[in-house]
Every structure is written in C-alpha cells, then in structure tokens.
Amino acid sequence: MAKTTYTCRECGGTNAKWLGQCPHCKAWNTLDETVAEPAGHTRNGRFQALARSQPVATLSEIAAADVARTPTGQEELDRVLGGGIVEGAVVLIGGDPGIGKSTLLLQAVDALSAQMKVLYVTGEESGAQIALRAHRLGLAGTRVRVLAEIQLEKIAAAIEAEAPDFCVIDSIQTVYSEQLTSAPGSVAQVRECAAQLTRLAKTRGCAVVLVGHVTKEGALAGPRVLEHIVDTVLYFEGDTHSSFRLVRAIKNRFGAVNEIGVFAMTERGLKGVSNPSAIFLSTHGEPVPGSCVLVTLEGTRPLLVEIQALVDSGGPSPRRLSVGLDRDRLAMLLAVLHRHAGVSCMDQDVFVNAVGGVRIAEPAADLAVLLAIHGSLRGRALPRGFIAYGEVGLAGEVRPAPRGQERLREAAKLGFSVAVVPRANAPKKPIEGLTVHAVDRIEEAIEAVRGLA
Ligand code: TYD
Ligand code: MG
C-alpha cells in the first residue's frame, strides 16, 4: 500500500497524521487524506504523459483547431455537451438518485457503440441489472462492454486492456483506490479516483463520463473539487415525480454553459423533448391568485415556467420558503415590495415554487415572483394569458432582461396575450396578439396589473 499523507484544502500544506487544525495555516477541518508522492520523479512522470515537452509558441501562430465531436445520438444530450463527445474529455454528470443518470448514459453508450468502442463500468448495479435495463430500453444486441467493478486499479487495467474510446464510470462515489485507507465515497477517495481517471482519459484519448450523486444540500457528495478537474459538468434537474428531466451544463470547456437539454422519462427510457417551451405550465381552468407565468431564457431556448406563490398568515417568525428559486433573493424581493410598493408581508408566511422542479437562477424571474406574491396576498388572479419577466433592483427599479423580444415572441406563439415587461424590453414593432405594458418600477408594474383585472 502506498504511503498516505494529509493535505490541507486551504493552503496545500501536508502533515503525516490527521489533525483537526492545519499546522501550517491554522484552518480547522481542512486536512484530507491523499496519496503521498515520493519526492521528485513521480510527479514529473505524471505530467510527462500529459504535456510532452512543447516549445513556447506565439498565440497567433497556433492553428485554432476546433475539437472533433462525436454525436451521442441523443439530440438533447448533444446540445448540452456542445455538439457531442470530445476525445479525451472528462464529463461529470450529477443528479439525485433515481433521476435517470444511468438510463441516459446507457442509451448514449448504446448509440455510440455503433461507431466506437465503449465501456460501461458499474459499481452500483450488477451486470445482470444493467442487462435488464438494456432489455427494458429495447437495446437488444447491444455491443456495449460492461464491467462490474469498484476498485480503481482494476478499472484502470480494464481500460488499458479494452482500449475504449468512451467509458462511463457509474458512479464515482462507489470507486475506491487501494492506495487510500478511507472509505469509498469519501472526499479523498473521490478526488483521487477522479484525478487518476482524468489522467487516464487524457493520456489514452478516451472520453470518460463520471456519474456523481448529489447530496441533499445540492453539492456533489463531498467533492465540488471534481468540478475543477473535469472538462464538463452536467446536472440533472427536475422533480422525480414528474416525467420531465432537465440536464444543465454548469461548466463546459467545449461548449456553452447554461444550455439545457430536456427529456421526458417514458416506459422505454429518456426521450428528448425538442420543443419544451410549454412543459412547465400547470393547467388551471380559471386563472388562480398567486400564479404568474414567467418567460425564462435557458441557454438558447426560451421556456415558459409558472411561478406560484402562497402568502398566508404566519406566526411571530414567519417563514420564507422557495422551491426552484433562490431563498435569499426572495427575502430581498419582499423587502423591495414593502419599501417601494408599500405591500407588506411582514407577519405572513411566504412560499414560492417554480412548477415542474425546474431551477431558475436568472434575476429576470423577479417580477413574476413579486406579481405572484402580490396576487396571493390580495387574493386576486392575474388575467388569462398573462406573462411577466424582468429583474427588480433594490431601488425598486425594473431592469431589462437579455433577449427580451425573443421571450415575448415565444409567449405570443404559445397564445399569451398580455405582458408586463421592463421598459427597455418593450418591442419596437407591435407583436401580433400580445398587449405589452412596459414599466420602469415595481409600483408601476403592480399598478398596471391592477388596471388589467
Ligand atoms: P436511473 O437511471 O436508474 O437513475 P440514476 O442512475 O440517476 O439513479 O433511473 C431510474 C428511474 O427511471 C426509475 O425510477 C425507473 C425509471 N425508468 C423509467 O421510467 N423508464 C425506463 O425505461 C427506465 C430504464 C427507468
Ligand atoms: Mg444509477
């Protein structure tokens, strides 16, 4: 067994034993177990394969070669990957258990097996279970090679022997290296195993997909550190109770970030949804108070998402809860609503939810959130066919959202007829079927809505 040492996450200092406090920078609880490297040759050896000595060159003289991509056969997955799998790229796919990571990858691996050598390493399920899933997905006669193994050294040997072009590790949390004593899934193991696999990917030119589970807090169990090691980070979103799943690119060295792929979980696996703009709307017979539809722009495509709010009398310390939206931002918006529009939710519980399990990070959701809250508080529904978007600032101003016209056109296409938007987003030419109210301030927006009801 290789010697282990403990390395501080903050300062990189090392110590032979684990300590609660780093002896170098005095930070607490920052020592992780790592493989000790014999001074000198090993570290050099590790990097030699990566960077065969290259001369220093002038940037303008280097030919800008675009990377070659192999489409996975899943259009929505290719969209988030930036066009397909890149040789030697390392992709991390995170998500809640049961959301469909293994299903999506098995489908992708099967499609890729027609054009390249693929290896599916499973540490969570047996070969028989994978076979059962493949059967369910209708992948008879698939050429996917499967290895049920959790020991890193054996996996590495299998990759050397099989020489795949594409390899899936399902999941990184089950893999352990013999060189470390800590349990599989611990930060040290996950980090070391991911680093070894990344090295293997780069030296062999084999694309590697690491599956990672997400803990309750939303961080990948233990290692956010993985995000730095890999080339692309994808996260699954969505409510396991609904059939829709989003795959979002958080980081991508080979494509755009914040691009999303939309899938529907069916009896026969995940199917791409090519026109997803209306899937996050719930259907109300009559407009209900506390609901406002938002046009959000995710990656290249606009999505219509219903924001729901419930304001109800609370106790001495009222609760503010949000699902799919940022809670701190909600607290800020409530303060803006109070100060600038004179609408107080001081002694009220406030709950907001983005329908369908979608997570919305863009501030353009502010206006819809505030109008939904206001509607719930007053018990008044917004008119039928109403949409809103726009960022709300601390001074009560409504700021424009990027690509506002596109959002309005998408809403009009789906039959929405009234919009309240930031002044700078008001269309130059009227959009057919859509009445647009442009506002500068939050109180104007509330006034405009009152005039509509
Ligand atoms: P899975 O891919 O095992 O999730 P993960 O690897 O992210 O933990 O997904 C399992 C869920 O998907 C499970 O609840 C069953 C469902 N499912 C379908 O609805 N249809 C299918 O064809 C398959 C294979 C799974
Ligand atoms: Mg799985």
Tab-separated table of C-alpha atoms and ligand atoms in Angstrom:
chain	number	residue	atom	x	y	z
A	1	MET	CA	0.000	0.000	0.000
A	2	ALA	CA	1.285	3.442	-0.884
A	3	LYS	CA	2.046	5.848	1.880
A	4	THR	CA	-0.657	8.369	2.634
A	5	THR	CA	-0.358	11.877	3.867
A	6	TYR	CA	-2.812	14.567	4.864
A	7	THR	CA	-3.075	17.671	2.756
A	8	CYS	CA	-4.754	20.919	3.709
A	9	ARG	CA	-7.529	22.009	1.361
A	10	GLU	CA	-6.813	25.666	2.064
A	11	CYS	CA	-3.048	26.068	1.919
A	12	GLY	CA	-1.865	22.762	0.451
A	13	GLY	CA	0.388	22.095	3.423
A	14	THR	CA	0.918	18.456	4.377
A	15	ASN	CA	1.160	16.533	7.590
A	16	ALA	CA	1.858	12.857	8.282
A	17	LYS	CA	-1.097	12.473	10.661
A	18	TRP	CA	-4.643	13.736	10.566
A	19	LEU	CA	-5.156	16.811	12.700
A	20	GLY	CA	-8.227	18.902	13.376
A	21	GLN	CA	-6.290	22.048	12.669
A	22	CYS	CA	-3.833	22.589	9.839
A	23	PRO	CA	-0.400	23.142	11.423
A	24	HIS	CA	0.536	25.499	8.569
A	25	CYS	CA	-2.387	27.882	8.059
A	26	LYS	CA	-4.324	27.075	11.251
A	27	ALA	CA	-7.577	26.419	9.381
A	28	TRP	CA	-9.908	23.887	11.015
A	29	ASN	CA	-11.078	20.611	9.478
A	30	THR	CA	-9.289	21.080	6.192
A	31	LEU	CA	-6.964	18.055	6.132
A	32	ASP	CA	-7.833	15.364	3.563
A	33	GLU	CA	-6.135	12.049	3.098
A	34	THR	CA	-4.058	11.960	-0.102
A	35	VAL	CA	-1.527	9.645	-1.678
A	36	ALA	CA	1.988	10.610	-0.654
A	37	GLU	CA	4.246	11.179	-3.607
A	38	PRO	CA	7.888	10.197	-3.365
A	39	ALA	CA	9.828	13.388	-3.924
A	40	GLY	CA	10.866	14.145	-7.473
A	41	HIS	CA	10.291	11.607	-10.153
A	42	THR	CA	6.655	10.571	-9.674
A	43	ARG	CA	5.163	13.993	-10.070
A	44	ASN	CA	7.247	14.596	-13.165
A	45	GLY	CA	6.292	11.213	-14.504
A	46	ARG	CA	2.649	12.021	-14.055
A	47	PHE	CA	2.800	15.161	-16.089
A	48	GLN	CA	5.120	13.910	-18.779
A	49	ALA	CA	2.359	11.961	-20.426
A	50	LEU	CA	0.075	14.977	-20.309
A	51	ALA	CA	2.455	17.512	-21.724
A	52	ARG	CA	5.067	16.047	-23.974
A	53	SER	CA	7.553	18.891	-23.921
A	54	GLN	CA	6.134	21.608	-26.156
A	55	PRO	CA	8.065	24.651	-27.283
A	56	VAL	CA	6.730	28.062	-26.300
A	57	ALA	CA	4.747	29.488	-29.227
A	58	THR	CA	3.115	32.765	-30.176
A	59	LEU	CA	-0.630	32.509	-29.801
A	60	SER	CA	-1.412	33.962	-33.210
A	61	GLU	CA	0.753	31.305	-34.846
A	62	ILE	CA	-1.067	28.390	-33.265
A	63	ALA	CA	-3.683	26.960	-35.577
A	64	ALA	CA	-7.085	27.186	-33.898
A	65	ALA	CA	-8.339	23.680	-34.468
A	66	ASP	CA	-11.875	23.050	-33.377
A	67	VAL	CA	-12.282	19.831	-31.474
A	68	ALA	CA	-13.863	16.862	-33.205
A	69	ARG	CA	-17.133	15.780	-31.628
A	70	THR	CA	-18.997	12.555	-31.895
A	71	PRO	CA	-22.757	12.978	-31.505
A	72	THR	CA	-24.224	10.669	-28.883
A	73	GLY	CA	-27.383	10.064	-30.851
A	74	GLN	CA	-29.373	11.907	-28.178
A	75	GLU	CA	-30.014	15.328	-29.603
A	76	GLU	CA	-30.786	16.945	-26.265
A	77	LEU	CA	-27.658	15.483	-24.645
A	78	ASP	CA	-25.539	16.672	-27.572
A	79	ARG	CA	-26.985	20.133	-27.117
A	80	VAL	CA	-25.694	20.416	-23.544
A	81	LEU	CA	-22.382	18.827	-24.434
A	82	GLY	CA	-21.896	21.434	-27.141
A	83	GLY	CA	-22.381	19.069	-30.071
A	84	GLY	CA	-21.197	15.685	-28.875
A	85	ILE	CA	-18.492	13.803	-27.052
A	86	VAL	CA	-14.955	15.134	-27.420
A	87	GLU	CA	-11.981	12.775	-27.479
A	88	GLY	CA	-10.264	12.631	-24.097
A	89	ALA	CA	-12.861	14.872	-22.451
A	90	VAL	CA	-13.990	14.168	-18.915
A	91	VAL	CA	-17.634	14.812	-18.147
A	92	LEU	CA	-19.239	14.789	-14.725
A	93	ILE	CA	-22.973	14.087	-14.600
A	94	GLY	CA	-24.588	14.809	-11.256
A	95	GLY	CA	-28.118	14.388	-10.016
A	96	ASP	CA	-30.401	12.928	-7.386
A	97	PRO	CA	-30.631	9.145	-7.126
A	98	GLY	CA	-33.288	7.744	-9.449
A	99	ILE	CA	-33.458	10.775	-11.702
A	100	GLY	CA	-32.211	8.902	-14.765
A	101	LYS	CA	-28.430	9.223	-14.964
A	102	SER	CA	-27.788	5.545	-15.589
A	103	THR	CA	-30.677	5.343	-18.038
A	104	LEU	CA	-29.474	8.290	-20.107
A	105	LEU	CA	-25.893	7.040	-20.195
A	106	LEU	CA	-26.846	3.516	-21.128
A	107	GLN	CA	-28.851	4.898	-24.041
A	108	ALA	CA	-25.965	7.144	-25.094
A	109	VAL	CA	-23.381	4.395	-24.745
A	110	ASP	CA	-25.505	2.064	-26.842
A	111	ALA	CA	-25.875	4.633	-29.626
A	112	LEU	CA	-22.139	5.351	-29.546
A	113	SER	CA	-21.219	1.676	-29.641
A	114	ALA	CA	-22.146	1.635	-33.327
A	115	GLN	CA	-19.204	3.897	-34.150
A	116	MET	CA	-16.674	3.426	-31.340
A	117	LYS	CA	-15.540	1.099	-28.579
A	118	VAL	CA	-17.415	1.777	-25.387
A	119	LEU	CA	-17.085	0.504	-21.839
A	120	TYR	CA	-19.674	0.852	-19.107
A	121	VAL	CA	-18.226	0.397	-15.626
A	122	THR	CA	-20.877	-0.117	-12.990
A	123	GLY	CA	-20.234	-0.032	-9.282
A	124	GLU	CA	-23.844	0.290	-8.219
A	125	GLU	CA	-25.573	-2.431	-10.143
A	126	SER	CA	-24.644	-5.904	-11.299
A	127	GLY	CA	-24.162	-6.792	-14.935
A	128	ALA	CA	-27.500	-8.592	-14.796
A	129	GLN	CA	-29.278	-5.450	-13.628
A	130	ILE	CA	-27.750	-3.466	-16.472
A	131	ALA	CA	-28.841	-6.166	-18.871
A	132	LEU	CA	-32.370	-5.926	-17.509
A	133	ARG	CA	-32.375	-2.168	-18.031
A	134	ALA	CA	-30.988	-2.568	-21.555
A	135	HIS	CA	-33.801	-5.019	-22.260
A	136	ARG	CA	-36.349	-2.551	-20.941
A	137	LEU	CA	-34.878	0.161	-23.116
A	138	GLY	CA	-35.190	-2.090	-26.134
A	139	LEU	CA	-31.450	-2.263	-26.707
A	140	ALA	CA	-31.294	-5.861	-27.867
A	141	GLY	CA	-27.998	-6.962	-29.394
A	142	THR	CA	-26.149	-4.008	-27.955
A	143	ARG	CA	-22.377	-4.093	-28.280
A	144	VAL	CA	-21.727	-2.216	-25.063
A	145	ARG	CA	-18.980	-3.806	-22.959
A	146	VAL	CA	-19.833	-3.918	-19.265
A	147	LEU	CA	-17.594	-4.233	-16.227
A	148	ALA	CA	-18.966	-4.520	-12.700
A	149	GLU	CA	-16.056	-3.273	-10.615
A	150	ILE	CA	-15.344	-0.694	-7.944
A	151	GLN	CA	-11.602	-0.900	-7.482
A	152	LEU	CA	-9.827	1.841	-9.348
A	153	GLU	CA	-6.694	-0.158	-10.165
A	154	LYS	CA	-8.769	-2.929	-11.752
A	155	ILE	CA	-10.870	-0.425	-13.675
A	156	ALA	CA	-7.717	1.241	-14.972
A	157	ALA	CA	-6.336	-2.143	-16.033
A	158	ALA	CA	-9.609	-2.896	-17.855
A	159	ILE	CA	-9.439	0.426	-19.664
A	160	GLU	CA	-5.853	-0.339	-20.692
A	161	ALA	CA	-6.864	-3.783	-21.922
A	162	GLU	CA	-10.110	-2.858	-23.670
A	163	ALA	CA	-8.864	0.468	-25.031
A	164	PRO	CA	-12.328	2.009	-25.250
A	165	ASP	CA	-12.949	5.377	-26.913
A	166	PHE	CA	-15.715	6.147	-24.468
A	167	CYS	CA	-16.039	4.984	-20.897
A	168	VAL	CA	-18.742	5.536	-18.268
A	169	ILE	CA	-17.995	5.219	-14.539
A	170	ASP	CA	-21.296	4.746	-12.719
A	171	SER	CA	-20.699	6.086	-10.132
A	172	ILE	CA	-17.516	7.830	-8.999
A	173	GLN	CA	-18.684	7.550	-5.396
A	174	THR	CA	-18.515	3.761	-5.453
A	175	VAL	CA	-14.962	3.646	-6.797
A	176	TYR	CA	-12.063	3.304	-4.380
A	177	SER	CA	-8.327	3.211	-4.733
A	178	GLU	CA	-6.251	0.691	-2.799
A	179	GLN	CA	-3.748	3.410	-2.105
A	180	LEU	CA	-6.015	5.194	0.328
A	181	THR	CA	-7.473	3.806	3.511
A	182	SER	CA	-10.569	5.991	3.568
A	183	ALA	CA	-13.947	4.592	2.566
A	184	PRO	CA	-15.354	4.783	-0.988
A	185	GLY	CA	-17.322	7.990	-1.392
A	186	SER	CA	-15.107	9.974	0.958
A	187	VAL	CA	-13.691	13.215	-0.357
A	188	ALA	CA	-10.176	11.831	-0.530
A	189	GLN	CA	-11.237	8.726	-2.478
A	190	VAL	CA	-13.500	10.546	-4.883
A	191	ARG	CA	-10.877	13.148	-5.605
A	192	GLU	CA	-8.012	10.729	-6.063
A	193	CYS	CA	-10.050	8.342	-8.231
A	194	ALA	CA	-11.367	11.165	-10.401
A	195	ALA	CA	-7.855	12.550	-10.820
A	196	GLN	CA	-6.485	9.144	-11.836
A	197	LEU	CA	-9.312	8.563	-14.295
A	198	THR	CA	-8.857	12.041	-15.751
A	199	ARG	CA	-5.187	11.339	-16.305
A	200	LEU	CA	-6.070	8.077	-17.988
A	201	ALA	CA	-8.596	9.845	-20.216
A	202	LYS	CA	-6.089	12.477	-21.292
A	203	THR	CA	-3.260	10.051	-21.971
A	204	ARG	CA	-5.396	7.498	-23.819
A	205	GLY	CA	-7.683	9.954	-25.582
A	206	CYS	CA	-10.658	8.117	-24.136
A	207	ALA	CA	-13.680	10.221	-23.227
A	208	VAL	CA	-14.777	9.481	-19.664
A	209	VAL	CA	-18.124	10.197	-18.081
A	210	LEU	CA	-18.222	10.186	-14.284
A	211	VAL	CA	-21.604	9.792	-12.651
A	212	GLY	CA	-21.900	11.557	-9.308
A	213	HIS	CA	-24.637	11.628	-6.727
A	214	VAL	CA	-25.787	14.860	-5.289
A	215	THR	CA	-26.377	15.239	-1.576
A	216	LYS	CA	-29.373	16.982	-0.058
A	217	GLU	CA	-27.556	20.310	0.023
A	218	GLY	CA	-27.141	20.099	-3.725
A	219	ALA	CA	-23.380	19.761	-3.693
A	220	LEU	CA	-21.900	16.666	-5.256
A	221	ALA	CA	-21.332	14.383	-2.287
A	222	GLY	CA	-18.091	15.625	-0.871
A	223	PRO	CA	-16.275	16.923	-3.857
A	224	ARG	CA	-17.171	20.115	-5.532
A	225	VAL	CA	-13.434	19.672	-6.183
A	226	LEU	CA	-14.398	17.419	-9.082
A	227	GLU	CA	-15.804	20.390	-10.925
A	228	HIS	CA	-12.288	21.768	-11.301
A	229	ILE	CA	-10.779	18.534	-12.500
A	230	VAL	CA	-13.255	17.716	-15.253
A	231	ASP	CA	-13.922	19.470	-18.559
A	232	THR	CA	-17.688	19.496	-18.446
A	233	VAL	CA	-20.166	19.426	-15.574
A	234	LEU	CA	-23.775	18.489	-16.230
A	235	TYR	CA	-26.527	18.389	-13.648
A	236	PHE	CA	-29.856	16.660	-13.819
A	237	GLU	CA	-32.760	18.712	-12.540
A	238	GLY	CA	-36.412	18.032	-12.221
A	239	ASP	CA	-38.892	16.510	-9.968
A	240	THR	CA	-38.651	12.719	-9.817
A	241	HIS	CA	-42.445	12.671	-9.536
A	242	SER	CA	-42.976	14.364	-12.858
A	243	SER	CA	-41.774	12.813	-16.064
A	244	PHE	CA	-39.690	15.764	-17.265
A	245	ARG	CA	-35.970	15.992	-16.674
A	246	LEU	CA	-33.588	18.822	-17.404
A	247	VAL	CA	-29.889	18.367	-17.959
A	248	ARG	CA	-27.999	21.596	-17.490
A	249	ALA	CA	-24.387	22.386	-18.376
A	250	ILE	CA	-22.775	24.215	-15.430
A	251	LYS	CA	-19.304	24.207	-16.895
A	252	ASN	CA	-18.186	23.297	-20.374
A	253	ARG	CA	-14.740	23.685	-21.864
A	254	PHE	CA	-16.146	22.591	-25.222
A	255	GLY	CA	-19.422	24.452	-25.423
A	256	ALA	CA	-21.806	26.976	-23.937
A	257	VAL	CA	-22.814	26.878	-20.306
A	258	ASN	CA	-26.332	27.094	-19.027
A	259	GLU	CA	-27.507	25.254	-22.096
A	260	ILE	CA	-30.203	22.805	-21.147
A	261	GLY	CA	-31.436	19.544	-22.567
A	262	VAL	CA	-34.992	18.500	-21.867
A	263	PHE	CA	-36.085	14.892	-21.595
A	264	ALA	CA	-39.219	13.011	-20.754
A	265	MET	CA	-38.910	9.747	-18.814
A	266	THR	CA	-41.021	7.175	-20.593
A	267	GLU	CA	-41.601	3.439	-20.269
A	268	ARG	CA	-38.707	2.966	-22.670
A	269	GLY	CA	-36.155	5.343	-21.266
A	270	LEU	CA	-35.490	9.040	-21.718
A	271	LYS	CA	-36.775	10.723	-24.841
A	272	GLY	CA	-35.620	14.176	-25.892
A	273	VAL	CA	-38.225	16.938	-25.923
A	274	SER	CA	-37.289	19.177	-28.812
A	275	ASN	CA	-39.891	21.863	-28.175
A	276	PRO	CA	-40.031	22.237	-24.405
A	277	SER	CA	-41.276	25.812	-24.009
A	278	ALA	CA	-44.679	24.934	-22.575
A	279	ILE	CA	-43.971	21.898	-20.397
A	280	PHE	CA	-43.625	23.812	-17.130
A	281	LEU	CA	-47.080	25.301	-17.164
A	282	SER	CA	-49.752	23.800	-14.992
A	283	THR	CA	-53.253	23.941	-16.345
A	284	HIS	CA	-55.804	25.958	-14.436
A	285	GLY	CA	-59.391	26.044	-15.724
A	286	GLU	CA	-59.710	29.597	-14.440
A	287	PRO	CA	-56.820	31.911	-13.552
A	288	VAL	CA	-55.969	31.494	-9.842
A	289	PRO	CA	-54.464	34.019	-7.411
A	290	GLY	CA	-50.781	33.547	-6.676
A	291	SER	CA	-49.759	32.266	-10.078
A	292	CYS	CA	-47.733	34.157	-12.668
A	293	VAL	CA	-46.126	32.806	-15.827
A	294	LEU	CA	-42.511	33.748	-16.464
A	295	VAL	CA	-40.588	33.580	-19.716
A	296	THR	CA	-37.110	32.493	-18.789
A	297	LEU	CA	-34.243	32.020	-21.189
A	298	GLU	CA	-32.287	28.890	-20.578
A	299	GLY	CA	-29.331	28.580	-22.868
A	300	THR	CA	-30.592	29.230	-26.343
A	301	ARG	CA	-34.268	28.483	-25.839
A	302	PRO	CA	-36.994	30.405	-24.038
A	303	LEU	CA	-39.049	28.422	-21.539
A	304	LEU	CA	-42.345	29.372	-20.012
A	305	VAL	CA	-42.465	28.497	-16.340
A	306	GLU	CA	-45.293	29.063	-13.926
A	307	ILE	CA	-44.290	30.690	-10.642
A	308	GLN	CA	-46.651	30.009	-7.766
A	309	ALA	CA	-46.775	31.881	-4.509
A	310	LEU	CA	-48.761	31.353	-1.357
A	311	VAL	CA	-48.906	34.056	1.256
A	312	ASP	CA	-50.614	33.015	4.453
A	313	SER	CA	-50.694	34.383	7.961
A	314	GLY	CA	-47.676	33.152	9.884
A	315	GLY	CA	-46.533	33.172	13.490
A	316	PRO	CA	-44.149	35.557	15.217
A	317	SER	CA	-41.282	34.471	12.960
A	318	PRO	CA	-42.896	33.971	9.548
A	319	ARG	CA	-41.343	31.561	7.095
A	320	ARG	CA	-39.968	32.298	3.651
A	321	LEU	CA	-39.586	29.158	1.591
A	322	SER	CA	-38.773	28.732	-2.058
A	323	VAL	CA	-38.503	25.740	-4.338
A	324	GLY	CA	-36.500	26.221	-7.510
A	325	LEU	CA	-35.710	29.859	-6.707
A	326	ASP	CA	-33.105	31.456	-4.500
A	327	ARG	CA	-34.327	31.996	-0.939
A	328	ASP	CA	-32.080	34.966	-0.195
A	329	ARG	CA	-33.338	36.637	-3.325
A	330	LEU	CA	-36.907	36.049	-2.129
A	331	ALA	CA	-36.165	37.837	1.149
A	332	MET	CA	-34.690	40.715	-0.803
A	333	LEU	CA	-37.696	40.943	-3.118
A	334	LEU	CA	-40.087	41.021	-0.164
A	335	ALA	CA	-38.154	43.944	1.269
A	336	VAL	CA	-38.334	45.768	-2.080
A	337	LEU	CA	-42.075	45.086	-2.285
A	338	HIS	CA	-42.568	46.555	1.162
A	339	ARG	CA	-40.376	49.584	0.764
A	340	HIS	CA	-41.204	50.646	-2.759
A	341	ALA	CA	-44.704	49.374	-3.376
A	342	GLY	CA	-45.961	49.616	0.197
A	343	VAL	CA	-47.046	45.970	0.206
A	344	SER	CA	-46.114	44.285	3.440
A	345	CYS	CA	-45.790	40.542	4.048
A	346	MET	CA	-44.175	41.157	7.425
A	347	ASP	CA	-46.348	38.808	9.507
A	348	GLN	CA	-47.056	36.361	6.685
A	349	ASP	CA	-45.556	33.047	5.661
A	350	VAL	CA	-44.424	33.253	2.038
A	351	PHE	CA	-43.915	30.190	-0.122
A	352	VAL	CA	-42.864	30.310	-3.752
A	353	ASN	CA	-42.408	27.480	-6.194
A	354	ALA	CA	-41.267	27.121	-9.799
A	355	VAL	CA	-43.596	24.488	-11.255
A	356	GLY	CA	-42.149	21.233	-12.557
A	357	GLY	CA	-38.981	21.089	-10.480
A	358	VAL	CA	-37.086	23.494	-12.729
A	359	ARG	CA	-34.468	25.669	-11.041
A	360	ILE	CA	-34.364	29.299	-12.048
A	361	ALA	CA	-31.235	31.270	-11.307
A	362	GLU	CA	-31.695	34.288	-13.545
A	363	PRO	CA	-32.833	37.529	-11.893
A	364	ALA	CA	-35.336	38.086	-14.719
A	365	ALA	CA	-37.686	35.943	-12.626
A	366	ASP	CA	-38.042	38.720	-10.010
A	367	LEU	CA	-41.033	40.480	-11.497
A	368	ALA	CA	-43.041	37.275	-11.909
A	369	VAL	CA	-42.209	36.252	-8.334
A	370	LEU	CA	-43.368	39.607	-6.978
A	371	LEU	CA	-46.567	39.632	-9.015
A	372	ALA	CA	-47.385	36.091	-7.877
A	373	ILE	CA	-46.803	37.068	-4.230
A	374	HIS	CA	-48.864	40.224	-4.607
A	375	GLY	CA	-51.674	38.251	-6.264
A	376	SER	CA	-51.739	35.712	-3.464
A	377	LEU	CA	-51.690	38.364	-0.762
A	378	ARG	CA	-54.590	40.278	-2.338
A	379	GLY	CA	-56.437	37.141	-3.410
A	380	ARG	CA	-56.592	38.436	-6.975
A	381	ALA	CA	-55.743	36.393	-10.033
A	382	LEU	CA	-53.778	37.796	-12.935
A	383	PRO	CA	-55.694	37.920	-16.204
A	384	ARG	CA	-55.796	34.925	-18.515
A	385	GLY	CA	-52.813	34.703	-20.860
A	386	PHE	CA	-50.573	36.903	-18.695
A	387	ILE	CA	-46.774	36.753	-18.629
A	388	ALA	CA	-44.082	38.844	-16.960
A	389	TYR	CA	-40.316	38.993	-16.646
A	390	GLY	CA	-37.693	41.485	-15.505
A	391	GLU	CA	-35.105	41.928	-12.825
A	392	VAL	CA	-36.081	44.043	-9.811
A	393	GLY	CA	-33.368	46.106	-8.145
A	394	LEU	CA	-33.061	47.239	-4.538
A	395	ALA	CA	-34.197	50.729	-5.502
A	396	GLY	CA	-37.434	49.294	-6.863
A	397	GLU	CA	-36.433	49.715	-10.492
A	398	VAL	CA	-37.331	47.076	-13.077
A	399	ARG	CA	-34.291	46.224	-15.162
A	400	PRO	CA	-34.286	44.709	-18.639
A	401	ALA	CA	-33.647	41.043	-19.254
A	402	PRO	CA	-31.374	39.806	-22.045
A	403	ARG	CA	-33.081	38.990	-25.351
A	404	GLY	CA	-36.435	40.338	-24.275
A	405	GLN	CA	-38.027	40.343	-27.745
A	406	GLU	CA	-37.355	36.684	-28.171
A	407	ARG	CA	-39.115	35.933	-24.898
A	408	LEU	CA	-42.153	37.950	-25.954
A	409	ARG	CA	-42.353	36.277	-29.344
A	410	GLU	CA	-42.248	32.827	-27.753
A	411	ALA	CA	-45.058	33.788	-25.358
A	412	ALA	CA	-47.148	35.167	-28.225
A	413	LYS	CA	-46.575	31.966	-30.173
A	414	LEU	CA	-47.989	29.970	-27.267
A	415	GLY	CA	-51.094	32.124	-27.156
A	416	PHE	CA	-50.245	34.514	-24.317
A	417	SER	CA	-51.888	37.886	-24.772
A	418	VAL	CA	-50.808	40.312	-22.004
A	419	ALA	CA	-47.298	41.056	-20.800
A	420	VAL	CA	-45.722	43.306	-18.187
A	421	VAL	CA	-42.050	43.822	-19.034
A	422	PRO	CA	-39.182	46.251	-18.337
A	423	ARG	CA	-39.367	49.437	-20.426
A	424	ALA	CA	-36.154	48.648	-22.306
A	425	ASN	CA	-37.603	45.301	-23.385
A	426	ALA	CA	-40.736	46.809	-24.944
A	427	PRO	CA	-40.915	45.744	-28.591
A	428	LYS	CA	-40.252	48.402	-31.243
A	429	LYS	CA	-42.863	46.890	-33.518
A	430	PRO	CA	-46.072	45.515	-32.015
A	431	ILE	CA	-46.166	41.735	-31.633
A	432	GLU	CA	-49.351	40.275	-33.011
A	433	GLY	CA	-51.814	39.135	-30.365
A	434	LEU	CA	-49.756	40.493	-27.467
A	435	THR	CA	-50.506	43.651	-25.475
A	436	VAL	CA	-47.303	44.815	-23.798
A	437	HIS	CA	-47.190	47.070	-20.731
A	438	ALA	CA	-43.702	48.493	-20.289
A	439	VAL	CA	-42.778	49.569	-16.753
A	440	ASP	CA	-39.838	51.260	-15.053
A	441	ARG	CA	-40.635	50.492	-11.450
A	442	ILE	CA	-42.173	47.770	-9.324
A	443	GLU	CA	-45.034	50.015	-8.159
A	444	GLU	CA	-45.855	50.753	-11.816
A	445	ALA	CA	-45.963	47.035	-12.517
A	446	ILE	CA	-48.413	46.488	-9.673
A	447	GLU	CA	-50.466	49.450	-10.886
A	448	ALA	CA	-50.505	48.048	-14.428
A	449	VAL	CA	-51.730	44.681	-13.162
A	450	ARG	CA	-54.460	46.321	-11.094
A	451	GLY	CA	-55.669	48.073	-14.241
A	452	LEU	CA	-55.883	44.756	-16.073
A	453	ALA	CA	-58.014	42.859	-13.584
B	1	TYD	P1	-31.812	5.580	-13.149
B	1	TYD	O1	-31.261	5.805	-14.492
B	1	TYD	O2	-31.537	4.274	-12.512
B	1	TYD	O3	-31.426	6.737	-12.149
B	1	TYD	P2	-29.995	7.110	-11.532
B	1	TYD	O4	-28.969	6.334	-12.254
B	1	TYD	O5	-29.936	8.586	-11.764
B	1	TYD	O6	-30.073	6.792	-10.088
B	1	TYD	O7	-33.367	5.857	-13.277
B	1	TYD	C1	-34.252	5.094	-12.616
B	1	TYD	C2	-35.656	5.592	-12.707
B	1	TYD	O8	-36.118	5.726	-14.040
B	1	TYD	C3	-36.516	4.584	-12.045
B	1	TYD	O9	-37.326	5.258	-11.110
B	1	TYD	C4	-37.285	3.942	-13.132
B	1	TYD	C5	-37.289	4.947	-14.215
B	1	TYD	N1	-37.265	4.372	-15.564
B	1	TYD	C6	-38.336	4.589	-16.418
B	1	TYD	O10	-39.311	5.238	-16.065
B	1	TYD	N2	-38.280	4.088	-17.692
B	1	TYD	C7	-37.229	3.369	-18.148
B	1	TYD	O11	-37.225	2.916	-19.308
B	1	TYD	C8	-36.134	3.139	-17.253
B	1	TYD	C9	-34.933	2.340	-17.671
B	1	TYD	C10	-36.187	3.657	-15.981
B	2	MG	MG	-27.750	4.843	-11.441
